[in-house]
Amino acid sequence: RRSAEERAHENAGLVAEAESSNRQLRTTEARLRATVDALALPLIPLENGIALLPLVGYVDQARGEQLIGALLDGIHSQRVRGVVIDITGLRGVDERVAATLLRGAQAARLLGTTVVLSGVGAETAQALVSLHTSMDALETTGSLNDALARLARS
């Protein structure tokens, strides 16, 4: 029979191993999350100073802040004069998401960039109107093709 002291020492070793494994897993998870976040908000350069930001899935508060940051950083670094934010694949566009999109468009306009929101459906239109604010910073279209044509003319 092993003594209680031996078992306690063995258990302490197992606990230390588990804690070390947990730290490694958290570090790996953080790296993976950063990679996914970077891929989830790509500002894709097209031509003639035009870029595309396709949005897919849901936008919570954290992703909304990342969206605005990625948009503004990309506009500045790529010298973008016009950007299409395509929300065709976005789900659950409510007032909070609409406000985030509008804030991003207003900030982009301060950088001298025209923003066209494409893929606007009935749900998004209602959410934008419910904000009771000026939409001057944001042009909207129903399709990506229409948005690109509008920026090509400007």
mmCIF file of C-alpha atoms in Angstrom:
data_model
loop_
_atom_site.group_PDB
_atom_site.id
_atom_site.type_symbol
_atom_site.label_atom_id
_atom_site.label_comp_id
_atom_site.label_asym_id
_atom_site.label_seq_id
_atom_site.Cartn_x
_atom_site.Cartn_y
_atom_site.Cartn_z
ATOM 1 C CA ARG A 1 0.000 0.000 0.000
ATOM 2 C CA ARG A 2 1.072 3.469 -0.837
ATOM 3 C CA SER A 3 1.074 6.075 1.802
ATOM 4 C CA ALA A 4 -1.218 9.062 1.769
ATOM 5 C CA GLU A 5 1.837 11.255 1.294
ATOM 6 C CA GLU A 6 2.835 9.409 -1.910
ATOM 7 C CA ARG A 7 -0.694 9.694 -3.311
ATOM 8 C CA ALA A 8 -0.828 13.388 -2.450
ATOM 9 C CA HIS A 9 2.510 13.948 -4.211
ATOM 10 C CA GLU A 10 1.269 12.030 -7.271
ATOM 11 C CA ASN A 11 -1.994 14.011 -7.303
ATOM 12 C CA ALA A 12 -0.085 17.298 -7.080
ATOM 13 C CA GLY A 13 1.926 16.257 -10.121
ATOM 14 C CA LEU A 14 -1.240 15.412 -12.049
ATOM 15 C CA VAL A 15 -2.804 18.755 -11.124
ATOM 16 C CA ALA A 16 0.322 20.600 -12.335
ATOM 17 C CA GLU A 17 0.214 18.704 -15.647
ATOM 18 C CA ALA A 18 -3.486 19.491 -16.095
ATOM 19 C CA GLU A 19 -2.900 23.196 -15.379
ATOM 20 C CA SER A 20 -0.037 23.281 -17.875
ATOM 21 C CA SER A 21 -2.192 21.582 -20.525
ATOM 22 C CA ASN A 22 -5.019 24.058 -19.867
ATOM 23 C CA ARG A 23 -2.634 27.022 -20.310
ATOM 24 C CA GLN A 24 -1.411 25.587 -23.610
ATOM 25 C CA LEU A 25 -4.992 25.031 -24.790
ATOM 26 C CA ARG A 26 -5.984 28.610 -23.900
ATOM 27 C CA THR A 27 -2.962 29.951 -25.778
ATOM 28 C CA THR A 28 -3.805 27.844 -28.830
ATOM 29 C CA GLU A 29 -7.460 28.901 -28.631
ATOM 30 C CA ALA A 30 -6.463 32.590 -28.513
ATOM 31 C CA ARG A 31 -4.239 32.178 -31.601
ATOM 32 C CA LEU A 32 -7.007 30.352 -33.479
ATOM 33 C CA ARG A 33 -9.580 32.985 -32.508
ATOM 34 C CA ALA A 34 -7.273 35.765 -33.754
ATOM 35 C CA THR A 35 -6.814 33.907 -37.057
ATOM 36 C CA VAL A 36 -10.556 33.352 -37.490
ATOM 37 C CA ASP A 37 -11.265 36.997 -36.636
ATOM 38 C CA ALA A 38 -8.759 38.172 -39.240
ATOM 39 C CA LEU A 39 -10.266 35.910 -41.890
ATOM 40 C CA ALA A 40 -13.830 36.820 -40.938
ATOM 41 C CA LEU A 41 -13.425 40.516 -41.803
ATOM 42 C CA PRO A 42 -11.341 40.695 -44.976
ATOM 43 C CA LEU A 43 -11.179 44.047 -46.749
ATOM 44 C CA ILE A 44 -10.578 42.805 -50.281
ATOM 45 C CA PRO A 45 -8.918 45.271 -52.661
ATOM 46 C CA LEU A 46 -10.534 45.292 -56.098
ATOM 47 C CA GLU A 47 -9.393 47.927 -58.588
ATOM 48 C CA ASN A 48 -9.097 51.698 -58.843
ATOM 49 C CA GLY A 49 -9.166 52.255 -55.084
ATOM 50 C CA ILE A 50 -12.302 50.172 -54.544
ATOM 51 C CA ALA A 51 -12.504 47.473 -51.858
ATOM 52 C CA LEU A 52 -15.074 44.937 -50.725
ATOM 53 C CA LEU A 53 -15.914 43.937 -47.160
ATOM 54 C CA PRO A 54 -18.221 40.888 -47.274
ATOM 55 C CA LEU A 55 -19.977 40.144 -43.996
ATOM 56 C CA VAL A 56 -21.301 36.680 -43.175
ATOM 57 C CA GLY A 57 -23.013 35.301 -40.088
ATOM 58 C CA TYR A 58 -23.798 37.401 -37.053
ATOM 59 C CA VAL A 59 -22.332 40.611 -35.665
ATOM 60 C CA ASP A 60 -22.191 40.860 -31.892
ATOM 61 C CA GLN A 61 -20.719 43.833 -30.044
ATOM 62 C CA ALA A 62 -17.137 42.515 -30.093
ATOM 63 C CA ARG A 63 -17.262 41.626 -33.786
ATOM 64 C CA GLY A 64 -18.860 45.009 -34.506
ATOM 65 C CA GLU A 65 -15.907 46.804 -32.947
ATOM 66 C CA GLN A 66 -13.500 44.558 -34.880
ATOM 67 C CA LEU A 67 -15.444 45.308 -38.059
ATOM 68 C CA ILE A 68 -15.045 49.066 -37.636
ATOM 69 C CA GLY A 69 -11.365 48.732 -36.728
ATOM 70 C CA ALA A 70 -10.591 46.430 -39.671
ATOM 71 C CA LEU A 71 -12.535 48.672 -42.050
ATOM 72 C CA LEU A 72 -10.728 51.856 -40.998
ATOM 73 C CA ASP A 73 -7.290 50.221 -40.853
ATOM 74 C CA GLY A 74 -7.810 48.705 -44.310
ATOM 75 C CA ILE A 75 -9.072 51.979 -45.785
ATOM 76 C CA HIS A 76 -6.017 53.778 -44.465
ATOM 77 C CA SER A 77 -3.416 51.144 -45.391
ATOM 78 C CA GLN A 78 -4.880 50.351 -48.848
ATOM 79 C CA ARG A 79 -5.740 53.986 -49.695
ATOM 80 C CA VAL A 80 -9.324 53.008 -50.449
ATOM 81 C CA ARG A 81 -11.547 55.697 -52.010
ATOM 82 C CA GLY A 82 -14.700 53.558 -52.098
ATOM 83 C CA VAL A 83 -15.776 50.480 -50.193
ATOM 84 C CA VAL A 84 -18.712 48.137 -50.577
ATOM 85 C CA ILE A 85 -19.886 46.498 -47.371
ATOM 86 C CA ASP A 86 -21.852 43.510 -48.616
ATOM 87 C CA ILE A 87 -24.299 42.253 -45.997
ATOM 88 C CA THR A 88 -26.065 39.669 -48.154
ATOM 89 C CA GLY A 89 -24.758 36.874 -45.881
ATOM 90 C CA LEU A 90 -25.371 38.715 -42.625
ATOM 91 C CA ARG A 91 -28.001 37.276 -40.287
ATOM 92 C CA GLY A 92 -30.026 39.028 -37.627
ATOM 93 C CA VAL A 93 -29.576 42.655 -38.621
ATOM 94 C CA ASP A 94 -31.166 44.571 -35.766
ATOM 95 C CA GLU A 95 -30.845 48.177 -34.586
ATOM 96 C CA ARG A 96 -27.520 47.476 -32.851
ATOM 97 C CA VAL A 97 -25.976 45.974 -35.980
ATOM 98 C CA ALA A 98 -27.427 48.764 -38.141
ATOM 99 C CA ALA A 99 -25.939 51.353 -35.775
ATOM 100 C CA THR A 100 -22.546 49.643 -36.023
ATOM 101 C CA LEU A 101 -22.692 49.702 -39.828
ATOM 102 C CA LEU A 102 -23.671 53.370 -39.788
ATOM 103 C CA ARG A 103 -20.850 54.264 -37.358
ATOM 104 C CA GLY A 104 -18.350 52.471 -39.598
ATOM 105 C CA ALA A 105 -19.652 54.314 -42.657
ATOM 106 C CA GLN A 106 -19.475 57.675 -40.870
ATOM 107 C CA ALA A 107 -15.902 57.012 -39.746
ATOM 108 C CA ALA A 108 -14.921 55.893 -43.264
ATOM 109 C CA ARG A 109 -16.408 59.071 -44.675
ATOM 110 C CA LEU A 110 -14.170 61.083 -42.333
ATOM 111 C CA LEU A 111 -11.241 59.325 -44.044
ATOM 112 C CA GLY A 112 -12.581 60.471 -47.435
ATOM 113 C CA THR A 113 -14.021 57.107 -48.429
ATOM 114 C CA THR A 114 -17.424 56.524 -49.971
ATOM 115 C CA VAL A 115 -19.285 53.583 -48.441
ATOM 116 C CA VAL A 116 -22.017 51.662 -50.227
ATOM 117 C CA LEU A 117 -23.956 49.060 -48.284
ATOM 118 C CA SER A 118 -25.081 46.255 -50.583
ATOM 119 C CA GLY A 119 -27.438 43.362 -50.025
ATOM 120 C CA VAL A 120 -29.907 45.494 -48.108
ATOM 121 C CA GLY A 121 -33.176 43.661 -47.559
ATOM 122 C CA ALA A 122 -36.390 44.539 -45.764
ATOM 123 C CA GLU A 123 -35.078 43.610 -42.298
ATOM 124 C CA THR A 124 -31.994 45.804 -42.678
ATOM 125 C CA ALA A 125 -33.985 48.698 -44.133
ATOM 126 C CA GLN A 126 -36.334 48.620 -41.123
ATOM 127 C CA ALA A 127 -33.413 48.496 -38.685
ATOM 128 C CA LEU A 128 -31.682 51.452 -40.368
ATOM 129 C CA VAL A 129 -34.858 53.552 -40.443
ATOM 130 C CA SER A 130 -35.582 52.785 -36.779
ATOM 131 C CA LEU A 131 -32.335 54.545 -35.815
ATOM 132 C CA HIS A 132 -33.944 57.926 -36.627
ATOM 133 C CA THR A 133 -30.618 59.342 -37.743
ATOM 134 C CA SER A 134 -29.134 60.846 -40.878
ATOM 135 C CA MET A 135 -28.157 58.330 -43.519
ATOM 136 C CA ASP A 136 -25.933 60.820 -45.385
ATOM 137 C CA ALA A 137 -22.780 58.779 -44.719
ATOM 138 C CA LEU A 138 -24.248 55.629 -46.214
ATOM 139 C CA GLU A 139 -25.455 54.771 -49.681
ATOM 140 C CA THR A 140 -27.407 51.539 -50.052
ATOM 141 C CA THR A 141 -28.170 49.117 -52.866
ATOM 142 C CA GLY A 142 -29.935 45.821 -53.142
ATOM 143 C CA SER A 143 -27.070 44.035 -54.871
ATOM 144 C CA LEU A 144 -23.292 43.887 -54.969
ATOM 145 C CA ASN A 145 -23.314 44.521 -58.708
ATOM 146 C CA ASP A 146 -25.284 47.770 -58.251
ATOM 147 C CA ALA A 147 -22.906 48.896 -55.483
ATOM 148 C CA LEU A 148 -19.817 48.314 -57.613
ATOM 149 C CA ALA A 149 -21.417 50.143 -60.549
ATOM 150 C CA ARG A 150 -22.250 53.102 -58.303
ATOM 151 C CA LEU A 151 -18.658 53.350 -57.021
ATOM 152 C CA ALA A 152 -17.258 52.992 -60.550
ATOM 153 C CA ARG A 153 -19.251 56.067 -61.569
ATOM 154 C CA SER A 154 -18.069 58.178 -58.647
#
